[in-house]
């Protein structure tokens, strides 16, 4: 840890903002380390949205300073058998339940430092079985920002020993077809898909992107745009969004409304034949 | 105040997040003390939800560092006759309107330091009659984090001189029956009740908790669980929640939806006879 | 910049809180300047609500410390031809797209320091065409809090060279009549109008305010109040709200519901004849 920099704790939870859960976690973090800077990344992960939380990590971890401690509390198994993991990877530290969400973030875990969080001396003195965010995650995050080593938290986890959830692997099929899904609708009504730009770069080696046909519900789009204003107001378009995945938008409007789409809607990119 | 620790201001309001009210308060706090760390505990107290704000204090104050300044702006009487109080208690400082919410937090006020906030030198130079959060609470909180004594803010309030609102006192009735109410539904659909674990500990002296029957609407639950995953997915359960009160939940689902319950729904715990 | 004060970045966006956009911006700001204090002013500007964002600046900028860097990302033209401006005015710095929102904040721009933000060395190394909040606004804000001069960001903009959007200018008409509009409904259901207290002060020179008649939908109010509790619970009233404009409220209730009004509803203040 660079002692010259104030330590940062970044929070991702499904707690929402209408209850005091997030505020209490902050109180505990600051009780352990009053110097910590706490950043709310997102607290509106759908309840128990493990995949959504893992995908959000993909979008955000590259943009935070080294040594940021990410705390991800999307934890339907709280109080039961599931472990809590602490991970050091790519210069940051992550605390998360071992329920598969980390496998959505990255799929290669062979040479990564991972430990089971078990040392109760870093927990609150009284640990409930319903709110580990407050009783374990928050105080451990505070201690991590004060520089304790991961190995002080508990035993190492064998390479690749984390829980996994399966997420569809998007690939080029047949003679040049990519089938994906809308995984999120943002506040603007943009449709975020799980089709990564890498797959589309491959597809581009088969055919220039201006010839692709993109299908969402009854709408057919031709070619990829670069930004929203490239089409007329109210018109739909496809582009690579800020998450590095295919995004369907309507310039100045909501693609979710105009195309009658939502999370789960299939999206097809096909080359012209 | 421990000068080695950055000062913390914790905010609880009914202002919501769609307006600029909370942001403006933060600007004012930072204008008075740029070193203040501001923590949003909750801004979605129901408009004028005095009891809800007082109850939230119960859940959160134990988890914040000593010397935290809590600012509670749930203030339907703003601009009128009601006083603003500053209180030092249990190592923290609270600023709140004298409208009863502090009596919900604690009911014993005999030997507590309380003052009326009246010294205009600590207010903004122009005080509106509609937004004391900005014009009085925020600047006074800033000054408190800079170490002014409570007595500098105004005259002491006589022991027990605060306004009170009555909140049902939950007790064991008859031959072993506790009648409470759902007081909140959290984001997961968990039903938070006003039945404290202390009362249930008493009940346990009358009969082991595995024999209790808990009734919510048409649902009968038998015994208390320890954590959500103790029952099958989709099944309801009762446990002591993270607030230290009886909570009704559905593992992996919403008790509010499954049991058709909401704030105000009666909850009954009865011993078997 | 006063090096004794931690630098403050105040954020106003239309990104909402359900996505990671705001969190990612904070990560980038802290990557550039880990000492920055980031204040969320509002992230629920209606999508592409340029006028709403400009009006919010009016309400908040006077309450922040000198040298605060305001970042306003309401940017329907992202990725296209529109410029990004950095402005030093009234002791603060603002970063905003050149889409008219600054003209809603202030209408006189003759002797103000304004530059076009063009120096890519202050941007992220890879700039998308869909998320300049992350790739340009956030890193530039970080650099501004570290003390770079505006002129390092790009060429000066000629006096008065910013884009403008027209906003109705509210004036006294005829023999003493002011026609305005509800521009926002806050969380309490209060109706915020665009009728500024200055115009009403003029009107007061024509007739004492106790004789005015204020009309909203079917409701007629007589005279201005000073605070909500001045009328009985459930009764409507008009007053000068905390934004310095005419506000219609219901004591202890929602004026939006009781008066069946919303953003866009006309409001009339007329002197008795």
mmCIF file of N, CA, C and O in Angstrom, chain B residues 5 11 20-21 23 37 39 56 83 96 99 119 126 128 156-158 173 178 199 203-204 212-213 239 263 267-268:
data_model
loop_
_atom_site.group_PDB
_atom_site.id
_atom_site.type_symbol
_atom_site.label_atom_id
_atom_site.label_comp_id
_atom_site.label_asym_id
_atom_site.label_seq_id
_atom_site.Cartn_x
_atom_site.Cartn_y
_atom_site.Cartn_z
ATOM 1 N N UNK B 5 -8.161 12.269 14.240
ATOM 2 C CA UNK B 5 -9.111 11.626 13.333
ATOM 3 C C UNK B 5 -9.839 12.663 12.502
ATOM 4 O O UNK B 5 -10.295 13.672 13.045
ATOM 5 N N UNK B 11 -25.397 11.816 7.867
ATOM 6 C CA UNK B 11 -26.647 12.488 7.511
ATOM 7 C C UNK B 11 -27.822 11.530 7.407
ATOM 8 O O UNK B 11 -27.726 10.487 6.750
ATOM 9 N N UNK B 20 -31.601 18.798 -5.063
ATOM 10 C CA UNK B 20 -30.236 19.183 -4.723
ATOM 11 C C UNK B 20 -30.060 19.427 -3.235
ATOM 12 O O UNK B 20 -28.980 19.807 -2.783
ATOM 13 N N UNK B 21 -31.100 19.176 -2.423
ATOM 14 C CA UNK B 21 -31.066 19.575 -1.019
ATOM 15 C C UNK B 21 -29.882 18.968 -0.260
ATOM 16 O O UNK B 21 -29.190 19.638 0.496
ATOM 17 N N UNK B 23 -27.085 17.709 -1.525
ATOM 18 C CA UNK B 23 -25.832 18.225 -2.077
ATOM 19 C C UNK B 23 -25.510 19.610 -1.556
ATOM 20 O O UNK B 23 -24.353 19.925 -1.246
ATOM 21 N N UNK B 37 -15.596 14.577 6.808
ATOM 22 C CA UNK B 37 -15.983 13.433 5.988
ATOM 23 C C UNK B 37 -17.479 13.255 6.166
ATOM 24 O O UNK B 37 -17.943 13.074 7.299
ATOM 25 N N UNK B 39 -20.961 11.248 5.565
ATOM 26 C CA UNK B 39 -21.480 9.915 5.268
ATOM 27 C C UNK B 39 -22.998 9.995 5.118
ATOM 28 O O UNK B 39 -23.694 10.453 6.020
ATOM 29 N N UNK B 56 -34.206 4.601 12.973
ATOM 30 C CA UNK B 56 -32.962 4.370 12.245
ATOM 31 C C UNK B 56 -31.756 4.711 13.122
ATOM 32 O O UNK B 56 -30.727 4.022 13.076
ATOM 33 N N UNK B 83 -37.913 23.922 18.337
ATOM 34 C CA UNK B 83 -36.490 24.164 18.538
ATOM 35 C C UNK B 83 -35.652 23.190 17.735
ATOM 36 O O UNK B 83 -36.132 22.142 17.278
ATOM 37 N N UNK B 96 -30.802 17.647 15.789
ATOM 38 C CA UNK B 96 -32.119 17.227 15.289
ATOM 39 C C UNK B 96 -33.157 18.237 15.719
ATOM 40 O O UNK B 96 -32.993 18.916 16.736
ATOM 41 N N UNK B 99 -38.714 17.438 17.748
ATOM 42 C CA UNK B 99 -40.073 17.039 17.355
ATOM 43 C C UNK B 99 -40.402 15.613 17.777
ATOM 44 O O UNK B 99 -41.342 15.002 17.272
ATOM 45 N N UNK B 119 -27.498 30.150 18.593
ATOM 46 C CA UNK B 119 -26.475 31.163 18.323
ATOM 47 C C UNK B 119 -26.301 31.398 16.825
ATOM 48 O O UNK B 119 -25.606 30.637 16.135
ATOM 49 N N UNK B 126 -27.806 34.340 6.058
ATOM 50 C CA UNK B 126 -29.220 34.538 5.738
ATOM 51 C C UNK B 126 -29.944 33.221 5.970
ATOM 52 O O UNK B 126 -29.615 32.216 5.345
ATOM 53 N N UNK B 128 -33.277 31.072 5.833
ATOM 54 C CA UNK B 128 -34.633 30.966 5.292
ATOM 55 C C UNK B 128 -35.552 30.359 6.345
ATOM 56 O O UNK B 128 -35.099 29.903 7.396
ATOM 57 N N UNK B 156 -28.804 25.425 27.873
ATOM 58 C CA UNK B 156 -29.056 24.024 28.195
ATOM 59 C C UNK B 156 -30.557 23.767 28.286
ATOM 60 O O UNK B 156 -31.342 24.654 28.627
ATOM 61 N N UNK B 157 -30.928 22.552 27.955
ATOM 62 C CA UNK B 157 -32.317 22.139 28.086
ATOM 63 C C UNK B 157 -32.422 21.311 29.367
ATOM 64 O O UNK B 157 -31.564 20.472 29.642
ATOM 65 N N UNK B 158 -33.475 21.562 30.139
ATOM 66 C CA UNK B 158 -33.650 20.844 31.404
ATOM 67 C C UNK B 158 -33.701 19.342 31.150
ATOM 68 O O UNK B 158 -34.182 18.909 30.103
ATOM 69 N N UNK B 173 -47.724 -10.247 26.812
ATOM 70 C CA UNK B 173 -49.086 -10.116 27.337
ATOM 71 C C UNK B 173 -49.609 -11.493 27.729
ATOM 72 O O UNK B 173 -49.137 -12.517 27.214
ATOM 73 N N UNK B 178 -46.802 -11.950 22.312
ATOM 74 C CA UNK B 178 -46.197 -10.661 22.001
ATOM 75 C C UNK B 178 -46.827 -10.148 20.716
ATOM 76 O O UNK B 178 -46.775 -10.820 19.681
ATOM 77 N N UNK B 199 -37.328 -8.619 24.441
ATOM 78 C CA UNK B 199 -38.653 -9.149 24.794
ATOM 79 C C UNK B 199 -38.710 -10.646 24.486
ATOM 80 O O UNK B 199 -39.250 -11.433 25.272
ATOM 81 N N UNK B 203 -39.438 -14.022 26.710
ATOM 82 C CA UNK B 203 -40.396 -15.054 26.324
ATOM 83 C C UNK B 203 -39.733 -16.436 26.363
ATOM 84 O O UNK B 203 -40.372 -17.442 26.683
ATOM 85 N N UNK B 204 -38.439 -16.441 26.031
ATOM 86 C CA UNK B 204 -37.723 -17.718 26.019
ATOM 87 C C UNK B 204 -37.615 -18.313 27.419
ATOM 88 O O UNK B 204 -37.463 -19.527 27.571
ATOM 89 N N UNK B 212 -42.531 -21.698 19.713
ATOM 90 C CA UNK B 212 -43.345 -20.513 19.439
ATOM 91 C C UNK B 212 -44.063 -20.627 18.098
ATOM 92 O O UNK B 212 -43.589 -21.296 17.186
ATOM 93 N N UNK B 213 -45.180 -19.931 18.039
ATOM 94 C CA UNK B 213 -45.857 -19.799 16.755
ATOM 95 C C UNK B 213 -45.874 -18.325 16.376
ATOM 96 O O UNK B 213 -46.272 -17.471 17.194
ATOM 97 N N UNK B 239 -36.630 -14.727 12.171
ATOM 98 C CA UNK B 239 -35.322 -14.695 12.836
ATOM 99 C C UNK B 239 -35.149 -13.333 13.497
ATOM 100 O O UNK B 239 -35.961 -12.433 13.330
ATOM 101 N N UNK B 263 -45.648 -2.346 5.824
ATOM 102 C CA UNK B 263 -45.550 -1.586 7.071
ATOM 103 C C UNK B 263 -46.941 -1.437 7.655
ATOM 104 O O UNK B 263 -47.878 -1.064 6.951
ATOM 105 N N UNK B 267 -48.013 -8.475 13.682
ATOM 106 C CA UNK B 267 -47.230 -9.697 13.820
ATOM 107 C C UNK B 267 -47.431 -10.213 15.241
ATOM 108 O O UNK B 267 -47.350 -9.444 16.197
ATOM 109 N N UNK B 268 -47.690 -11.493 15.360
ATOM 110 C CA UNK B 268 -47.980 -12.078 16.674
ATOM 111 C C UNK B 268 -47.005 -13.218 16.942
ATOM 112 O O UNK B 268 -46.798 -14.074 16.091
#
